[in-house]
């Protein structure tokens, strides 16, 4: 590729191959859009499945373990979808491969494996719509890009309105979406019933359904597969993934990041640290001396036994504080609003499950005999305006990709792509310029509360 040729996704080849940030980018290792060959990795295909079946041979491990190096160009704290995607795009788009992802637990064990895997881009602000729509586009092509079946299922997404004020917000969102080229419209109860026959759309319920924001491109995906797909692809490009490696300190000298320390007593030298954690993001930021306007609350979810496919769309009701979708295996996945207190607890509560069951039955009385299998919680870092905090902080070499509230999983790919560009070039990527920490000083908030699935 010549120096003047634009790279993929509009990133310049100077950003990809060398950086104004002093990070050593090189030629890309061969990964690429639309499933270019990933080095050192067995490609998954019908043929390789057949071959492995015939030989009864083991599949190679999806990613390797490595000794921790004394130094890396970039250290990413947090091995969820954001951290893994950033590592992947640093390597794939910018040729920066001397990268470590550190996680205090296991890859995808935090919010990335605890969310309800709903994808959508029907947000309220132009900035939010453009950002999440790029994520949806990346998600749509992810299976091919990563050569990993992430089970994206474009079911369509319905946000129900049970009163005039939410109907007004649905119209508002639909108009903002359309202006950004995103397919959303308000539909009436008759059309809703056709899409989801099991919904009680009659007028004599406690909260009659007046209409819905219908967003056909929305859907669900298999969240673990997304994490594993990015981990495998990042590993294949040379990124080191270190699980059970908790960061306990970030070292700085004269305002510049110089390294991190792990709970195991290791010092890792680096000039660039990305905080891609959820739940503990404000504690990690504190280590670099950066205060975050973030409060952490649990968000609970639950899953039922599998039943035959009957639910053709993701259904959300803000008034009843519930969302529900059916996985390809047939389970119903439910969630609600964040718990009304701050906490780091990831346990489910009886109170939640009782409220959830009552609300689900108001929407779909036919589900009264379904049995719940499991419930759990994840941690949501809520910001004052429900938009994330992304980009470089005043501490040189310290980057933030935090404050995702209840939107984090949806944003994984685009957060990875834009943070990789921001780190590689030293300039905020165009899609994240509104999400900097300094917006709180300037009072230029990006209010996305109105696009929350349910009231929080
Ligand atoms: O914003 O669609 C959403 C959502 C669903 C669950 C958590 N957030």
GROMACS .gro file of C-alpha atoms and ligand atoms in nm:
model
  464
    1UNK     CA    1   0.000   0.000   0.000
    2UNK     CA    2   0.145   0.337  -0.091
    3UNK     CA    3   0.186   0.609   0.170
    4UNK     CA    4  -0.101   0.814   0.031
    5UNK     CA    5  -0.347   0.527  -0.001
    6UNK     CA    6  -0.621   0.538   0.265
    7UNK     CA    7  -0.628   0.242   0.499
    8UNK     CA    8  -0.939   0.053   0.592
    9UNK     CA    9  -1.215   0.242   0.767
   10UNK     CA   10  -1.059   0.565   0.658
   11UNK     CA   11  -0.750   0.537   0.880
   12UNK     CA   12  -0.443   0.675   0.707
   13UNK     CA   13  -0.156   0.443   0.630
   14UNK     CA   14   0.078   0.665   0.833
   15UNK     CA   15  -0.143   0.594   1.130
   16UNK     CA   16  -0.127   0.227   1.051
   17UNK     CA   17   0.242   0.193   0.991
   18UNK     CA   18   0.402   0.445   1.218
   19UNK     CA   19   0.254   0.689   1.459
   20UNK     CA   20   0.278   1.041   1.581
   21UNK     CA   21   0.270   0.881   1.923
   22UNK     CA   22   0.607   0.715   1.896
   23UNK     CA   23   0.451   0.371   1.893
   24UNK     CA   24   0.619   0.125   1.662
   25UNK     CA   25   0.371   0.025   1.397
   26UNK     CA   26   0.480  -0.212   1.127
   27UNK     CA   27   0.330  -0.374   0.825
   28UNK     CA   28   0.012  -0.557   0.906
   29UNK     CA   29   0.061  -0.924   0.967
   30UNK     CA   30  -0.189  -1.037   0.714
   31UNK     CA   31  -0.520  -1.008   0.892
   32UNK     CA   32  -0.767  -0.791   0.723
   33UNK     CA   33  -1.118  -0.708   0.637
   34UNK     CA   34  -1.340  -0.985   0.517
   35UNK     CA   35  -1.152  -1.269   0.674
   36UNK     CA   36  -0.797  -1.230   0.543
   37UNK     CA   37  -0.570  -1.509   0.664
   38UNK     CA   38  -0.488  -1.489   1.035
   39UNK     CA   39  -0.131  -1.606   1.085
   40UNK     CA   40  -0.048  -1.896   1.318
   41UNK     CA   41  -0.413  -1.982   1.355
   42UNK     CA   42  -0.598  -2.276   1.214
   43UNK     CA   43  -0.871  -2.137   0.993
   44UNK     CA   44  -1.216  -2.259   1.085
   45UNK     CA   45  -1.395  -2.391   0.775
   46UNK     CA   46  -1.611  -2.681   0.663
   47UNK     CA   47  -1.298  -2.838   0.516
   48UNK     CA   48  -1.095  -2.811   0.837
   49UNK     CA   49  -1.390  -2.951   1.032
   50UNK     CA   50  -1.397  -3.248   0.795
   51UNK     CA   51  -1.019  -3.294   0.819
   52UNK     CA   52  -1.019  -3.281   1.200
   53UNK     CA   53  -1.311  -3.521   1.206
   54UNK     CA   54  -1.133  -3.772   0.983
   55UNK     CA   55  -0.807  -3.754   1.178
   56UNK     CA   56  -0.977  -3.722   1.517
   57UNK     CA   57  -0.707  -3.459   1.585
   58UNK     CA   58  -0.716  -3.185   1.849
   59UNK     CA   59  -0.793  -2.828   1.743
   60UNK     CA   60  -0.515  -2.585   1.832
   61UNK     CA   61  -0.590  -2.373   2.136
   62UNK     CA   62  -0.771  -2.053   2.040
   63UNK     CA   63  -0.504  -1.836   2.205
   64UNK     CA   64  -0.170  -1.900   2.370
   65UNK     CA   65  -0.015  -1.816   2.704
   66UNK     CA   66   0.319  -1.635   2.712
   67UNK     CA   67   0.562  -1.530   2.982
   68UNK     CA   68   0.502  -1.163   3.066
   69UNK     CA   69   0.756  -0.940   2.893
   70UNK     CA   70   0.945  -0.672   3.088
   71UNK     CA   71   0.800  -0.408   2.859
   72UNK     CA   72   0.524  -0.354   2.604
   73UNK     CA   73   0.442  -0.063   2.374
   74UNK     CA   74   0.081  -0.068   2.497
   75UNK     CA   75  -0.069  -0.224   2.810
   76UNK     CA   76  -0.446  -0.267   2.806
   77UNK     CA   77  -0.611  -0.322   3.143
   78UNK     CA   78  -0.927  -0.528   3.103
   79UNK     CA   79  -0.971  -0.842   2.892
   80UNK     CA   80  -1.331  -0.784   2.794
   81UNK     CA   81  -1.461  -0.704   2.449
   82UNK     CA   82  -1.331  -0.344   2.464
   83UNK     CA   83  -0.976  -0.438   2.563
   84UNK     CA   84  -0.957  -0.733   2.325
   85UNK     CA   85  -1.104  -0.540   2.033
   86UNK     CA   86  -0.861  -0.251   2.091
   87UNK     CA   87  -0.570  -0.495   2.096
   88UNK     CA   88  -0.696  -0.659   1.776
   89UNK     CA   89  -0.742  -0.329   1.587
   90UNK     CA   90  -0.406  -0.193   1.711
   91UNK     CA   91  -0.244  -0.494   1.549
   92UNK     CA   92  -0.471  -0.536   1.247
   93UNK     CA   93  -0.521  -0.170   1.149
   94UNK     CA   94  -0.203  -0.006   1.277
   95UNK     CA   95   0.060  -0.280   1.288
   96UNK     CA   96   0.118  -0.225   1.661
   97UNK     CA   97   0.164  -0.575   1.800
   98UNK     CA   98   0.385  -0.535   2.109
   99UNK     CA   99   0.068  -0.515   2.316
  100UNK     CA  100  -0.041  -0.688   2.638
  101UNK     CA  101  -0.398  -0.731   2.759
  102UNK     CA  102  -0.406  -0.786   3.138
  103UNK     CA  103  -0.712  -0.914   3.318
  104UNK     CA  104  -0.746  -0.983   3.689
  105UNK     CA  105  -0.981  -1.273   3.613
  106UNK     CA  106  -1.047  -1.450   3.285
  107UNK     CA  107  -1.110  -1.309   2.938
  108UNK     CA  108  -1.472  -1.200   2.898
  109UNK     CA  109  -1.550  -1.271   3.265
  110UNK     CA  110  -1.679  -0.923   3.347
  111UNK     CA  111  -1.949  -0.721   3.175
  112UNK     CA  112  -1.857  -0.874   2.838
  113UNK     CA  113  -1.984  -1.213   2.949
  114UNK     CA  114  -2.268  -1.089   3.169
  115UNK     CA  115  -2.465  -0.862   2.940
  116UNK     CA  116  -2.782  -0.966   2.757
  117UNK     CA  117  -2.606  -0.943   2.417
  118UNK     CA  118  -2.852  -0.696   2.261
  119UNK     CA  119  -2.724  -0.493   1.964
  120UNK     CA  120  -2.884  -0.175   1.835
  121UNK     CA  121  -2.802   0.175   1.716
  122UNK     CA  122  -3.136   0.353   1.778
  123UNK     CA  123  -2.990   0.613   2.015
  124UNK     CA  124  -3.107   0.964   2.091
  125UNK     CA  125  -2.814   1.192   2.008
  126UNK     CA  126  -2.656   1.222   1.662
  127UNK     CA  127  -2.317   1.141   1.818
  128UNK     CA  128  -2.454   0.828   1.983
  129UNK     CA  129  -2.639   0.707   1.674
  130UNK     CA  130  -2.334   0.745   1.447
  131UNK     CA  131  -2.109   0.575   1.702
  132UNK     CA  132  -2.330   0.273   1.780
  133UNK     CA  133  -2.420   0.233   1.414
  134UNK     CA  134  -2.055   0.188   1.323
  135UNK     CA  135  -2.044  -0.080   1.595
  136UNK     CA  136  -2.342  -0.259   1.445
  137UNK     CA  137  -2.173  -0.251   1.106
  138UNK     CA  138  -1.856  -0.404   1.253
  139UNK     CA  139  -2.067  -0.664   1.437
  140UNK     CA  140  -2.246  -0.759   1.115
  141UNK     CA  141  -1.914  -0.842   0.948
  142UNK     CA  142  -1.736  -0.980   1.252
  143UNK     CA  143  -1.779  -1.351   1.181
  144UNK     CA  144  -1.606  -1.309   0.845
  145UNK     CA  145  -1.346  -1.067   0.975
  146UNK     CA  146  -1.244  -1.289   1.267
  147UNK     CA  147  -1.320  -1.627   1.104
  148UNK     CA  148  -1.527  -1.707   1.412
  149UNK     CA  149  -1.900  -1.777   1.430
  150UNK     CA  150  -2.031  -1.501   1.654
  151UNK     CA  151  -2.395  -1.597   1.583
  152UNK     CA  152  -2.524  -1.251   1.498
  153UNK     CA  153  -2.901  -1.270   1.468
  154UNK     CA  154  -3.070  -0.965   1.313
  155UNK     CA  155  -3.409  -1.009   1.471
  156UNK     CA  156  -3.522  -0.649   1.487
  157UNK     CA  157  -3.565  -0.448   1.806
  158UNK     CA  158  -3.887  -0.308   1.953
  159UNK     CA  159  -3.901  -0.048   2.229
  160UNK     CA  160  -4.259  -0.033   2.355
  161UNK     CA  161  -4.429   0.292   2.458
  162UNK     CA  162  -4.701   0.269   2.724
  163UNK     CA  163  -4.769   0.640   2.767
  164UNK     CA  164  -4.769   0.961   2.567
  165UNK     CA  165  -4.435   1.088   2.689
  166UNK     CA  166  -4.250   0.771   2.590
  167UNK     CA  167  -4.428   0.771   2.255
  168UNK     CA  168  -4.299   1.124   2.204
  169UNK     CA  169  -3.943   1.010   2.283
  170UNK     CA  170  -3.982   0.720   2.035
  171UNK     CA  171  -4.079   0.969   1.761
  172UNK     CA  172  -3.784   1.188   1.855
  173UNK     CA  173  -3.543   0.893   1.840
  174UNK     CA  174  -3.691   0.774   1.510
  175UNK     CA  175  -3.633   1.117   1.352
  176UNK     CA  176  -3.274   1.145   1.482
  177UNK     CA  177  -3.208   0.789   1.360
  178UNK     CA  178  -3.348   0.854   1.013
  179UNK     CA  179  -3.138   1.170   0.976
  180UNK     CA  180  -2.831   0.953   1.041
  181UNK     CA  181  -2.946   0.692   0.789
  182UNK     CA  182  -3.047   0.442   1.060
  183UNK     CA  183  -3.361   0.237   1.002
  184UNK     CA  184  -3.608   0.318   1.285
  185UNK     CA  185  -3.974   0.409   1.282
  186UNK     CA  186  -4.270   0.427   1.517
  187UNK     CA  187  -4.528   0.153   1.462
  188UNK     CA  188  -4.879   0.100   1.607
  189UNK     CA  189  -5.011  -0.186   1.825
  190UNK     CA  190  -5.153  -0.372   1.521
  191UNK     CA  191  -4.809  -0.382   1.356
  192UNK     CA  192  -4.648  -0.479   1.686
  193UNK     CA  193  -4.886  -0.772   1.723
  194UNK     CA  194  -4.796  -0.896   1.375
  195UNK     CA  195  -4.426  -0.891   1.464
  196UNK     CA  196  -4.466  -1.046   1.812
  197UNK     CA  197  -4.799  -1.231   1.835
  198UNK     CA  198  -4.737  -1.340   2.195
  199UNK     CA  199  -4.738  -0.980   2.324
  200UNK     CA  200  -5.056  -0.868   2.499
  201UNK     CA  201  -5.146  -0.561   2.292
  202UNK     CA  202  -5.505  -0.538   2.419
  203UNK     CA  203  -5.631  -0.207   2.558
  204UNK     CA  204  -5.743  -0.345   2.895
  205UNK     CA  205  -5.400  -0.422   3.047
  206UNK     CA  206  -5.248  -0.222   3.334
  207UNK     CA  207  -5.006  -0.049   3.093
  208UNK     CA  208  -5.158  -0.072   2.743
  209UNK     CA  209  -4.907  -0.060   2.456
  210UNK     CA  210  -4.959   0.260   2.255
  211UNK     CA  211  -4.686   0.206   1.997
  212UNK     CA  212  -4.319   0.112   1.961
  213UNK     CA  213  -3.992   0.228   1.816
  214UNK     CA  214  -3.913  -0.044   1.562
  215UNK     CA  215  -3.548  -0.083   1.465
  216UNK     CA  216  -3.507  -0.370   1.215
  217UNK     CA  217  -3.122  -0.377   1.215
  218UNK     CA  218  -3.108  -0.456   1.591
  219UNK     CA  219  -3.066  -0.806   1.723
  220UNK     CA  220  -2.858  -1.032   1.942
  221UNK     CA  221  -2.524  -1.206   1.923
  222UNK     CA  222  -2.335  -1.470   2.121
  223UNK     CA  223  -2.129  -1.255   2.358
  224UNK     CA  224  -1.873  -1.521   2.458
  225UNK     CA  225  -1.802  -1.590   2.092
  226UNK     CA  226  -1.733  -1.220   2.035
  227UNK     CA  227  -1.480  -1.217   2.320
  228UNK     CA  228  -1.316  -1.540   2.207
  229UNK     CA  229  -1.310  -1.433   1.842
  230UNK     CA  230  -1.128  -1.109   1.922
  231UNK     CA  231  -0.893  -1.287   2.164
  232UNK     CA  232  -0.801  -1.549   1.907
  233UNK     CA  233  -0.746  -1.295   1.631
  234UNK     CA  234  -0.541  -1.062   1.855
  235UNK     CA  235  -0.327  -1.354   1.970
  236UNK     CA  236  -0.269  -1.462   1.611
  237UNK     CA  237  -0.135  -1.113   1.533
  238UNK     CA  238   0.114  -1.128   1.821
  239UNK     CA  239  -0.074  -0.966   2.111
  240UNK     CA  240  -0.006  -1.119   2.454
  241UNK     CA  241  -0.314  -1.207   2.663
  242UNK     CA  242  -0.241  -1.240   3.035
  243UNK     CA  243  -0.527  -1.369   3.249
  244UNK     CA  244  -0.519  -1.374   3.632
  245UNK     CA  245  -0.292  -1.069   3.614
  246UNK     CA  246  -0.429  -0.789   3.828
  247UNK     CA  247  -0.288  -0.440   3.795
  248UNK     CA  248  -0.235  -0.281   4.138
  249UNK     CA  249  -0.046   0.034   4.040
  250UNK     CA  250   0.017   0.260   3.744
  251UNK     CA  251   0.353   0.434   3.761
  252UNK     CA  252   0.409   0.784   3.629
  253UNK     CA  253   0.705   1.021   3.618
  254UNK     CA  254   0.666   1.393   3.542
  255UNK     CA  255   0.311   1.338   3.422
  256UNK     CA  256   0.403   1.053   3.185
  257UNK     CA  257   0.300   0.691   3.227
  258UNK     CA  258   0.608   0.472   3.275
  259UNK     CA  259   0.469   0.133   3.369
  260UNK     CA  260   0.229  -0.081   3.567
  261UNK     CA  261   0.270  -0.317   3.861
  262UNK     CA  262   0.081  -0.640   3.898
  263UNK     CA  263  -0.046  -0.817   4.207
  264UNK     CA  264   0.213  -1.087   4.134
  265UNK     CA  265   0.489  -0.831   4.196
  266UNK     CA  266   0.585  -0.777   3.833
  267UNK     CA  267   0.673  -0.437   3.693
  268UNK     CA  268   0.592  -0.392   3.326
  269UNK     CA  269   0.744  -0.088   3.159
  270UNK     CA  270   0.521   0.093   2.910
  271UNK     CA  271   0.451   0.446   2.794
  272UNK     CA  272   0.089   0.375   2.707
  273UNK     CA  273  -0.185   0.234   2.929
  274UNK     CA  274  -0.550   0.194   2.830
  275UNK     CA  275  -0.812   0.155   3.101
  276UNK     CA  276  -1.072  -0.071   2.936
  277UNK     CA  277  -1.234  -0.198   3.253
  278UNK     CA  278  -1.592  -0.191   3.371
  279UNK     CA  279  -1.692  -0.195   3.735
  280UNK     CA  280  -1.346  -0.106   3.857
  281UNK     CA  281  -1.279   0.169   3.606
  282UNK     CA  282  -1.277   0.451   3.861
  283UNK     CA  283  -1.032   0.258   4.082
  284UNK     CA  284  -0.795   0.201   3.790
  285UNK     CA  285  -0.826   0.568   3.693
  286UNK     CA  286  -0.741   0.667   4.052
  287UNK     CA  287  -0.413   0.474   4.012
  288UNK     CA  288  -0.318   0.717   3.735
  289UNK     CA  289  -0.439   1.015   3.937
  290UNK     CA  290  -0.742   1.075   3.715
  291UNK     CA  291  -1.080   1.117   3.889
  292UNK     CA  292  -1.379   0.979   3.705
  293UNK     CA  293  -1.739   1.102   3.738
  294UNK     CA  294  -1.858   0.742   3.754
  295UNK     CA  295  -2.083   0.550   3.994
  296UNK     CA  296  -2.102   0.173   3.977
  297UNK     CA  297  -2.427  -0.023   4.015
  298UNK     CA  298  -2.515  -0.386   3.946
  299UNK     CA  299  -2.744  -0.478   3.658
  300UNK     CA  300  -2.922  -0.810   3.697
  301UNK     CA  301  -3.028  -1.055   3.430
  302UNK     CA  302  -3.177  -1.403   3.406
  303UNK     CA  303  -3.223  -1.687   3.159
  304UNK     CA  304  -3.492  -1.954   3.122
  305UNK     CA  305  -3.490  -2.311   3.004
  306UNK     CA  306  -3.495  -2.340   2.623
  307UNK     CA  307  -3.824  -2.358   2.435
  308UNK     CA  308  -3.916  -2.364   2.067
  309UNK     CA  309  -3.849  -2.040   1.879
  310UNK     CA  310  -4.147  -1.804   1.911
  311UNK     CA  311  -4.007  -1.458   1.984
  312UNK     CA  312  -3.915  -1.289   1.659
  313UNK     CA  313  -3.774  -0.963   1.795
  314UNK     CA  314  -3.596  -0.814   2.093
  315UNK     CA  315  -3.871  -0.660   2.308
  316UNK     CA  316  -3.802  -0.376   2.550
  317UNK     CA  317  -4.043  -0.200   2.784
  318UNK     CA  318  -3.907   0.100   2.970
  319UNK     CA  319  -4.225   0.143   3.174
  320UNK     CA  320  -4.221  -0.219   3.291
  321UNK     CA  321  -3.841  -0.213   3.333
  322UNK     CA  322  -3.781  -0.527   3.133
  323UNK     CA  323  -3.625  -0.651   2.808
  324UNK     CA  324  -3.646  -0.997   2.663
  325UNK     CA  325  -3.501  -1.183   2.367
  326UNK     CA  326  -3.482  -1.547   2.261
  327UNK     CA  327  -3.143  -1.701   2.184
  328UNK     CA  328  -3.080  -1.935   1.893
  329UNK     CA  329  -3.083  -2.220   2.148
  330UNK     CA  330  -3.434  -2.119   2.257
  331UNK     CA  331  -3.366  -1.970   2.603
  332UNK     CA  332  -3.533  -1.643   2.696
  333UNK     CA  333  -3.285  -1.386   2.825
  334UNK     CA  334  -3.427  -1.114   3.051
  335UNK     CA  335  -3.285  -0.802   3.205
  336UNK     CA  336  -3.409  -0.500   3.395
  337UNK     CA  337  -3.280  -0.163   3.515
  338UNK     CA  338  -2.969  -0.122   3.726
  339UNK     CA  339  -3.012  -0.184   4.097
  340UNK     CA  340  -3.102   0.142   4.277
  341UNK     CA  341  -2.779   0.150   4.480
  342UNK     CA  342  -2.406   0.150   4.416
  343UNK     CA  343  -2.231  -0.181   4.476
  344UNK     CA  344  -1.973  -0.421   4.335
  345UNK     CA  345  -2.195  -0.723   4.401
  346UNK     CA  346  -2.248  -0.958   4.109
  347UNK     CA  347  -2.515  -1.173   4.275
  348UNK     CA  348  -2.877  -1.196   4.179
  349UNK     CA  349  -3.154  -1.109   4.426
  350UNK     CA  350  -3.502  -1.255   4.492
  351UNK     CA  351  -3.645  -0.905   4.480
  352UNK     CA  352  -3.525  -0.863   4.121
  353UNK     CA  353  -3.657  -1.196   4.001
  354UNK     CA  354  -4.001  -1.142   4.157
  355UNK     CA  355  -4.039  -0.798   3.998
  356UNK     CA  356  -3.909  -0.924   3.665
  357UNK     CA  357  -4.147  -1.221   3.651
  358UNK     CA  358  -4.449  -1.000   3.726
  359UNK     CA  359  -4.357  -0.751   3.454
  360UNK     CA  360  -4.280  -1.017   3.194
  361UNK     CA  361  -4.620  -1.176   3.254
  362UNK     CA  362  -4.793  -0.843   3.204
  363UNK     CA  363  -4.634  -0.828   2.860
  364UNK     CA  364  -4.663  -1.197   2.768
  365UNK     CA  365  -4.911  -1.381   2.992
  366UNK     CA  366  -4.846  -1.702   2.796
  367UNK     CA  367  -4.506  -1.740   2.962
  368UNK     CA  368  -4.647  -1.822   3.305
  369UNK     CA  369  -4.512  -2.179   3.301
  370UNK     CA  370  -4.159  -2.099   3.188
  371UNK     CA  371  -3.888  -2.199   3.433
  372UNK     CA  372  -3.590  -1.980   3.510
  373UNK     CA  373  -3.250  -2.148   3.499
  374UNK     CA  374  -3.008  -1.886   3.626
  375UNK     CA  375  -2.971  -1.526   3.734
  376UNK     CA  376  -2.663  -1.310   3.770
  377UNK     CA  377  -2.542  -0.951   3.769
  378UNK     CA  378  -2.281  -0.741   3.594
  379UNK     CA  379  -2.142  -0.402   3.691
  380UNK     CA  380  -2.235  -0.080   3.515
  381UNK     CA  381  -2.025   0.235   3.542
  382UNK     CA  382  -2.282   0.512   3.512
  383UNK     CA  383  -2.174   0.859   3.396
  384UNK     CA  384  -2.386   1.172   3.450
  385UNK     CA  385  -2.498   1.186   3.084
  386UNK     CA  386  -2.507   0.811   3.004
  387UNK     CA  387  -2.235   0.852   2.741
  388UNK     CA  388  -1.890   0.694   2.775
  389UNK     CA  389  -1.560   0.857   2.862
  390UNK     CA  390  -1.308   0.791   2.587
  391UNK     CA  391  -0.971   0.922   2.482
  392UNK     CA  392  -0.647   1.052   2.628
  393UNK     CA  393  -0.653   1.205   2.974
  394UNK     CA  394  -0.435   1.488   3.106
  395UNK     CA  395  -0.196   1.219   3.238
  396UNK     CA  396   0.022   1.164   2.929
  397UNK     CA  397   0.011   0.808   2.800
  398UNK     CA  398  -0.305   0.720   2.997
  399UNK     CA  399  -0.617   0.651   2.793
  400UNK     CA  400  -0.972   0.584   2.907
  401UNK     CA  401  -1.242   0.369   2.751
  402UNK     CA  402  -1.486   0.359   3.042
  403UNK     CA  403  -1.820   0.475   3.180
  404UNK     CA  404  -2.030   0.253   2.957
  405UNK     CA  405  -2.330   0.226   3.186
  406UNK     CA  406  -2.565  -0.025   3.028
  407UNK     CA  407  -2.434   0.025   2.671
  408UNK     CA  408  -2.087  -0.130   2.686
  409UNK     CA  409  -2.123  -0.455   2.499
  410UNK     CA  410  -2.298  -0.294   2.201
  411UNK     CA  411  -2.003  -0.059   2.161
  412UNK     CA  412  -1.723  -0.319   2.182
  413UNK     CA  413  -1.609  -0.323   1.818
  414UNK     CA  414  -1.633   0.052   1.754
  415UNK     CA  415  -1.471   0.132   2.089
  416UNK     CA  416  -1.185  -0.100   1.994
  417UNK     CA  417  -1.152   0.050   1.649
  418UNK     CA  418  -1.160   0.413   1.765
  419UNK     CA  419  -0.938   0.363   2.072
  420UNK     CA  420  -0.681   0.182   1.856
  421UNK     CA  421  -0.680   0.476   1.615
  422UNK     CA  422  -0.659   0.726   1.902
  423UNK     CA  423  -0.365   0.546   2.060
  424UNK     CA  424  -0.186   0.492   1.729
  425UNK     CA  425  -0.221   0.847   1.600
  426UNK     CA  426  -0.226   1.041   1.926
  427UNK     CA  427  -0.545   1.216   1.802
  428UNK     CA  428  -0.901   1.130   1.906
  429UNK     CA  429  -1.078   0.933   1.633
  430UNK     CA  430  -1.357   1.136   1.472
  431UNK     CA  431  -1.639   0.926   1.621
  432UNK     CA  432  -1.525   0.985   1.981
  433UNK     CA  433  -1.441   1.354   1.990
  434UNK     CA  434  -1.761   1.429   2.187
  435UNK     CA  435  -1.686   1.164   2.452
  436UNK     CA  436  -1.375   1.315   2.616
  437UNK     CA  437  -1.353   1.358   2.993
  438UNK     CA  438  -1.318   1.735   2.949
  439UNK     CA  439  -1.680   1.764   2.833
  440UNK     CA  440  -1.784   1.771   3.199
  441UNK     CA  441  -1.570   2.081   3.259
  442UNK     CA  442  -1.712   2.250   2.949
  443UNK     CA  443  -2.068   2.142   3.032
  444UNK     CA  444  -2.107   1.987   2.686
  445UNK     CA  445  -2.283   1.668   2.790
  446UNK     CA  446  -2.404   1.408   2.540
  447UNK     CA  447  -2.734   1.308   2.702
  448UNK     CA  448  -2.819   0.948   2.618
  449UNK     CA  449  -3.041   0.866   2.914
  450UNK     CA  450  -3.346   0.887   2.691
  451UNK     CA  451  -3.213   0.597   2.483
  452UNK     CA  452  -3.168   0.361   2.779
  453UNK     CA  453  -3.352   0.033   2.729
  454UNK     CA  454  -3.531   0.082   3.059
  455UNK     CA  455  -3.546   0.364   3.315
  456UNK     CA  456  -3.244   0.373   3.547
  457LIG     O1  457  -2.933  -0.054   2.605
  457LIG     O2  458  -3.038  -0.208   2.491
  457LIG     C1  459  -2.978  -0.168   2.591
  457LIG     C2  460  -2.953  -0.262   2.699
  457LIG     C3  461  -3.009  -0.383   2.718
  457LIG     C4  462  -2.954  -0.434   2.832
  457LIG     C5  463  -2.869  -0.344   2.884
  457LIG     N1  464  -2.868  -0.238   2.800
   0.00000   0.00000   0.00000
